[in-house]
CSV table of C-alpha atoms and ligand atoms in Angstrom, one decimal:
chain,number,residue,atom,x,y,z
A,389,MET,CA,37.9,46.2,43.3
A,390,ASN,CA,36.0,47.8,46.2
A,391,ILE,CA,33.1,45.8,47.6
A,392,LEU,CA,31.0,47.2,50.4
A,393,ILE,CA,28.9,44.8,52.4
A,394,LEU,CA,26.4,46.3,54.8
A,395,GLY,CA,24.8,44.6,57.9
A,396,ASP,CA,21.0,44.2,58.5
A,397,ILE,CA,19.2,47.5,57.6
A,398,PHE,CA,16.7,48.0,60.4
A,399,GLY,CA,13.4,49.9,60.1
A,400,ILE,CA,12.8,53.4,59.0
A,401,PRO,CA,15.9,54.9,60.6
A,402,GLY,CA,18.1,52.3,58.9
A,403,VAL,CA,16.5,52.8,55.5
A,404,GLU,CA,16.8,56.6,55.9
A,405,ALA,CA,20.5,56.4,56.8
A,406,ILE,CA,21.2,54.3,53.7
A,407,LYS,CA,19.2,56.6,51.4
A,408,LYS,CA,21.0,59.7,52.8
A,409,ASN,CA,24.6,58.3,53.2
A,410,LEU,CA,25.2,55.4,50.8
A,411,PRO,CA,25.5,57.5,47.6
A,412,LYS,CA,28.2,59.6,49.3
A,413,ILE,CA,30.0,56.6,50.7
A,414,ILE,CA,30.1,55.0,47.2
A,415,ILE,CA,31.7,58.1,45.7
A,416,GLU,CA,34.1,58.8,48.6
A,417,LYS,CA,35.3,55.2,48.9
A,418,LYS,CA,35.2,54.4,45.1
A,419,ILE,CA,32.9,51.5,45.7
A,420,ASP,CA,32.3,49.2,42.7
A,421,PHE,CA,29.7,46.9,44.2
A,422,VAL,CA,27.3,47.0,47.2
A,423,ILE,CA,25.7,44.1,49.0
A,424,ALA,CA,23.3,44.8,51.9
A,425,ASN,CA,21.2,42.6,54.2
A,426,GLY,CA,17.7,44.0,54.0
A,427,GLU,CA,15.6,41.5,55.9
A,428,ASN,CA,14.7,44.0,58.7
A,429,ALA,CA,14.0,47.0,56.5
A,430,ALA,CA,10.2,47.1,56.7
A,431,ASP,CA,8.7,49.9,58.9
A,432,ASN,CA,8.1,47.4,61.8
A,433,GLY,CA,11.6,45.9,61.5
A,434,LEU,CA,10.4,42.6,60.1
A,435,GLY,CA,10.9,41.6,56.5
A,436,ILE,CA,11.3,43.7,53.4
A,437,THR,CA,8.8,45.5,51.1
A,438,LYS,CA,9.1,46.1,47.4
A,439,LYS,CA,9.4,49.8,48.2
A,440,ASN,CA,12.3,49.1,50.6
A,441,SER,CA,14.2,47.2,47.9
A,442,GLU,CA,13.6,49.9,45.3
A,443,ASP,CA,14.9,52.5,47.8
A,444,PHE,CA,18.1,50.4,48.3
A,445,PHE,CA,18.7,49.9,44.6
A,446,ASN,CA,18.2,53.7,44.0
A,447,ALA,CA,20.7,54.5,46.7
A,448,GLY,CA,23.3,52.2,45.1
A,449,VAL,CA,22.8,48.8,46.5
A,450,ASN,CA,23.4,46.1,43.9
A,451,VAL,CA,22.3,43.0,45.7
A,452,ILE,CA,20.1,42.5,48.8
A,453,THR,CA,20.6,39.5,51.0
A,454,SER,CA,18.3,38.3,53.8
A,455,GLY,CA,17.7,35.5,56.4
A,456,ASN,CA,15.0,34.3,58.8
A,457,HIS,CA,12.7,37.3,58.4
A,458,ILE,CA,12.6,37.2,54.6
A,459,TRP,CA,9.0,36.2,54.4
A,460,ASP,CA,7.6,38.5,57.1
A,461,GLN,CA,6.0,40.8,54.6
A,462,LYS,CA,3.3,39.1,52.5
A,463,GLU,CA,4.3,40.8,49.2
A,464,THR,CA,7.9,39.4,49.3
A,465,GLN,CA,6.9,35.9,48.0
A,466,GLU,CA,5.6,37.5,44.8
A,467,PHE,CA,8.2,40.2,44.0
A,468,ILE,CA,11.2,38.0,44.8
A,469,GLU,CA,10.4,35.9,41.7
A,470,LYS,CA,10.8,38.9,39.5
A,471,GLU,CA,13.5,40.7,41.5
A,472,LYS,CA,16.6,38.7,41.0
A,473,ARG,CA,18.7,41.2,43.0
A,474,LEU,CA,17.0,40.0,46.2
A,475,LEU,CA,18.3,36.8,47.6
A,476,ARG,CA,16.8,34.5,50.3
A,477,PRO,CA,18.9,31.9,52.1
A,478,GLU,CA,20.2,29.2,49.7
A,479,ASN,CA,19.6,26.5,52.2
A,480,SER,CA,15.9,27.4,52.9
A,481,LEU,CA,13.6,24.5,53.1
A,482,LYS,CA,12.2,23.7,49.7
A,483,PRO,CA,9.9,24.5,47.9
A,484,VAL,CA,10.5,28.2,48.3
A,485,PRO,CA,10.4,31.1,45.8
A,486,GLY,CA,13.5,33.1,44.8
A,487,LYS,CA,17.1,32.2,44.7
A,488,GLY,CA,19.8,31.9,47.3
A,489,SER,CA,22.8,32.7,45.1
A,490,ASN,CA,23.4,34.3,41.7
A,491,ILE,CA,26.1,35.9,39.6
A,492,PHE,CA,25.8,39.7,39.1
A,493,ILE,CA,27.7,42.1,36.9
A,494,SER,CA,29.3,45.2,38.7
A,495,LYS,CA,29.5,48.6,37.1
A,496,ASN,CA,33.2,47.9,36.2
A,497,LYS,CA,31.9,44.7,34.4
A,498,LYS,CA,33.2,42.1,36.8
A,499,LYS,CA,31.2,39.0,37.7
A,500,ILE,CA,30.3,38.9,41.4
A,501,ALA,CA,28.8,35.7,42.8
A,502,VAL,CA,26.8,36.3,45.9
A,503,LEU,CA,25.7,33.5,48.2
A,504,ASN,CA,23.2,33.9,51.0
A,505,LEU,CA,23.3,31.2,53.7
A,506,MET,CA,21.5,30.8,57.0
A,507,GLY,CA,22.9,29.1,60.1
A,508,ASN,CA,21.3,25.9,61.5
A,509,VAL,CA,21.9,26.6,65.2
A,510,PHE,CA,19.2,28.7,67.1
A,511,MET,CA,17.6,29.6,63.8
A,512,LYS,CA,14.5,28.7,61.8
A,513,LYS,CA,14.8,25.2,60.4
A,514,SER,CA,16.7,25.1,57.2
A,515,ASP,CA,18.8,22.5,55.2
A,516,ASP,CA,22.3,21.7,56.4
A,517,VAL,CA,24.3,24.9,55.8
A,518,PHE,CA,27.6,23.1,55.4
A,519,LEU,CA,26.2,20.8,52.7
A,520,ALA,CA,24.8,23.9,50.9
A,521,ALA,CA,28.2,25.5,51.1
A,522,LYS,CA,29.9,22.4,49.7
A,523,LYS,CA,27.5,22.2,46.8
A,524,PHE,CA,28.1,25.9,46.0
A,525,VAL,CA,31.9,25.6,45.9
A,526,SER,CA,31.6,22.6,43.6
A,527,GLU,CA,29.5,24.7,41.2
A,528,VAL,CA,31.0,28.2,41.5
A,529,LYS,CA,34.8,28.6,41.4
A,530,LEU,CA,36.7,31.8,42.0
A,531,LYS,CA,38.2,33.2,38.8
A,532,LYS,CA,36.6,30.5,36.6
A,533,ASP,CA,32.9,31.2,37.1
A,534,ALA,CA,33.1,34.5,39.0
A,535,ASP,CA,35.7,37.2,39.4
A,536,PHE,CA,34.7,37.7,43.0
A,537,ILE,CA,32.6,35.7,45.5
A,538,VAL,CA,30.9,37.1,48.6
A,539,VAL,CA,29.1,35.0,51.2
A,540,ASP,CA,26.5,36.4,53.6
A,541,PHE,CA,26.1,33.9,56.5
A,542,HIS,CA,23.0,34.9,58.4
A,543,GLY,CA,23.4,33.2,61.7
A,544,GLU,CA,23.2,33.4,65.5
A,545,ILE,CA,26.3,31.8,66.8
A,546,THR,CA,29.9,32.8,66.3
A,547,SER,CA,31.4,29.2,66.0
A,548,GLU,CA,29.2,28.3,63.1
A,549,LYS,CA,30.1,31.6,61.4
A,550,MET,CA,33.9,31.2,62.0
A,551,ALA,CA,33.7,27.6,60.6
A,552,ILE,CA,32.1,28.8,57.5
A,553,GLY,CA,34.8,31.5,57.2
A,554,TYR,CA,37.4,28.7,57.4
A,555,PHE,CA,35.5,26.6,54.9
A,556,PHE,CA,35.5,29.4,52.3
A,557,ASP,CA,39.1,30.6,53.0
A,558,GLY,CA,40.8,30.8,49.7
A,559,LYS,CA,37.6,30.0,47.8
A,560,ALA,CA,35.7,33.3,48.3
A,561,THR,CA,36.6,37.0,48.3
A,562,ALA,CA,34.7,37.6,51.6
A,563,VAL,CA,32.6,35.9,54.1
A,564,VAL,CA,30.6,38.0,56.5
A,565,GLY,CA,28.1,37.2,59.2
A,566,THR,CA,24.8,39.0,59.7
A,567,HIS,CA,21.7,38.6,62.0
A,568,THR,CA,23.0,39.4,65.5
A,569,HIS,CA,22.9,43.2,64.9
A,570,VAL,CA,26.1,43.7,66.8
A,571,PRO,CA,29.3,44.3,64.9
A,572,THR,CA,32.3,42.2,66.0
A,573,SER,CA,35.9,43.5,66.0
A,574,ASP,CA,37.5,40.5,64.4
A,575,THR,CA,37.8,42.0,60.9
A,576,ARG,CA,40.7,40.4,59.0
A,577,VAL,CA,41.9,38.6,55.9
A,578,LEU,CA,42.2,34.9,56.7
A,579,ASN,CA,45.3,32.9,55.9
A,580,LYS,CA,44.3,31.9,52.4
A,581,GLY,CA,43.0,35.3,51.4
A,582,THR,CA,39.3,35.6,52.3
A,583,ALA,CA,38.1,38.7,54.1
A,584,TYR,CA,36.1,37.9,57.2
A,585,GLN,CA,34.1,39.4,60.0
A,586,THR,CA,31.9,37.3,62.3
A,587,ASP,CA,29.0,39.9,62.3
A,588,LEU,CA,28.7,43.2,60.4
A,589,GLY,CA,26.2,44.6,63.0
A,590,MET,CA,23.1,46.4,61.8
A,591,CYS,CA,22.5,49.6,59.9
A,592,GLY,CA,20.1,50.8,62.6
A,593,VAL,CA,19.6,52.5,65.9
A,594,TYR,CA,21.9,51.0,68.5
A,595,ASN,CA,20.3,52.7,71.6
A,596,SER,CA,17.7,49.9,71.4
A,597,VAL,CA,17.6,46.1,71.8
A,598,ILE,CA,18.8,44.9,68.5
A,599,GLY,CA,16.8,47.7,66.8
A,600,MET,CA,13.6,47.4,68.8
A,601,ASN,CA,12.5,49.9,71.4
A,602,GLY,CA,14.7,49.2,74.5
A,603,GLU,CA,12.3,50.1,77.3
A,604,ASN,CA,9.5,48.0,75.8
A,605,SER,CA,11.9,45.1,75.1
A,606,LEU,CA,13.1,45.2,78.6
A,607,LYS,CA,9.5,45.1,79.9
A,608,LYS,CA,9.0,41.9,77.8
A,609,PHE,CA,12.1,40.3,79.4
A,610,LEU,CA,10.7,41.4,82.8
A,611,LYS,CA,7.3,39.9,82.0
A,612,ASP,CA,5.7,43.2,82.6
A,613,THR,CA,2.1,43.0,81.5
A,614,SER,CA,2.1,46.6,80.1
A,615,ALA,CA,4.7,45.5,77.5
A,616,GLN,CA,3.5,46.0,73.9
A,617,ARG,CA,4.3,44.1,70.8
A,618,HIS,CA,8.0,44.9,69.7
A,619,PHE,CA,8.3,48.2,67.8
A,620,PRO,CA,11.4,49.8,66.4
A,621,ALA,CA,13.5,52.3,68.3
A,622,ASP,CA,13.6,56.0,67.2
A,623,GLY,CA,16.9,57.8,66.7
A,624,GLU,CA,19.8,58.1,64.4
A,625,ALA,CA,21.0,54.9,62.8
A,626,THR,CA,24.6,53.8,62.5
A,627,ILE,CA,25.7,52.4,59.2
A,628,SER,CA,27.7,49.3,59.8
A,629,GLY,CA,29.5,47.2,57.3
A,630,LEU,CA,32.8,46.0,55.7
A,631,LEU,CA,34.8,47.4,52.9
A,632,VAL,CA,36.7,44.7,51.0
A,633,GLN,CA,39.4,45.5,48.5
A,634,GLY,CA,39.5,42.6,46.1
A,635,ASP,CA,42.5,41.6,44.0
A,636,HIS,CA,41.7,41.4,40.3
A,637,GLU,CA,44.3,38.7,39.7
A,638,THR,CA,43.3,36.3,42.4
A,639,GLY,CA,39.8,37.3,43.2
A,640,LEU,CA,40.8,37.2,46.9
A,641,ALA,CA,40.9,40.0,49.4
A,642,LYS,CA,43.9,42.4,49.7
A,643,LYS,CA,42.4,44.3,52.6
A,644,ALA,CA,39.3,44.4,54.8
A,645,GLU,CA,38.2,47.5,56.7
A,646,GLN,CA,35.3,47.8,59.0
A,647,ILE,CA,33.0,50.8,58.4
A,648,ILE,CA,30.9,52.3,61.2
A,649,LEU,CA,29.3,55.7,60.5
A,650,GLY,CA,26.8,57.9,62.3
A,651,GLY,CA,24.5,57.3,65.2
A,652,SER,CA,25.7,56.3,68.7
A,653,LEU,CA,28.6,53.8,67.9
A,654,GLN,CA,32.2,54.9,67.9
A,655,GLU,CA,33.0,55.9,64.3
A,656,ARG,CA,35.3,53.8,62.1
A,657,PHE,CA,35.5,55.6,58.8
A,658,LYS,CA,38.9,56.7,57.6
B,1219,FE2,FE1,17.9,37.8,61.0
């Protein structure tokens, strides 16, 4: 079972890279299921539009996850109620539209549970993420309720992400971090069989400041009064994600392989 999980797709260059390359990657790597974080897909890098989500589904994405920017586009609150393939963080403060987890069917007819969590440290206020994780594992068990379970932990700090990795070790197929837009090199299968990477990085332009125009961003840090509102960087996007080979017998990971393709990062695509 090959599951591809893609990091935050950022702005027009990120969306275009997914539309152009994802169909080919799916064929070449024999991918059965694709999860992508889409909360920065809108043209200005903030939020996700209905059109963005349609483009992703057409390109082969099965489920879109999100995070702190999920509500930045006004239309999202409405279309998320009908579009079950778009998740918002499970531990969002309630009441809130949409769902934070669900079970989906892959093209090879496997049940894949996807859980979207958001960190508590240096993030928008949300419910306790560890309590949300405990509740989820009490309700959704690997091999009983789902053939495979994938967790997208959208968070700022590495310790919180690693702790969630340990929490789910042996209970989920994969735990990946998103949000920082920088891929970490700690890809591995944990002791009890869960694939893990602290952050997937973004599908976006890396010659930037986390996707936004670098020069302008620097001006803001320097408090230069000519700085404009943040706007996305131009250029070729790098696709960044994790390919997880799931074991049909256990639901755990046999192998985890980082994928980095195109743009300015050093390629990792065998
Ligand atoms: Fe984010």
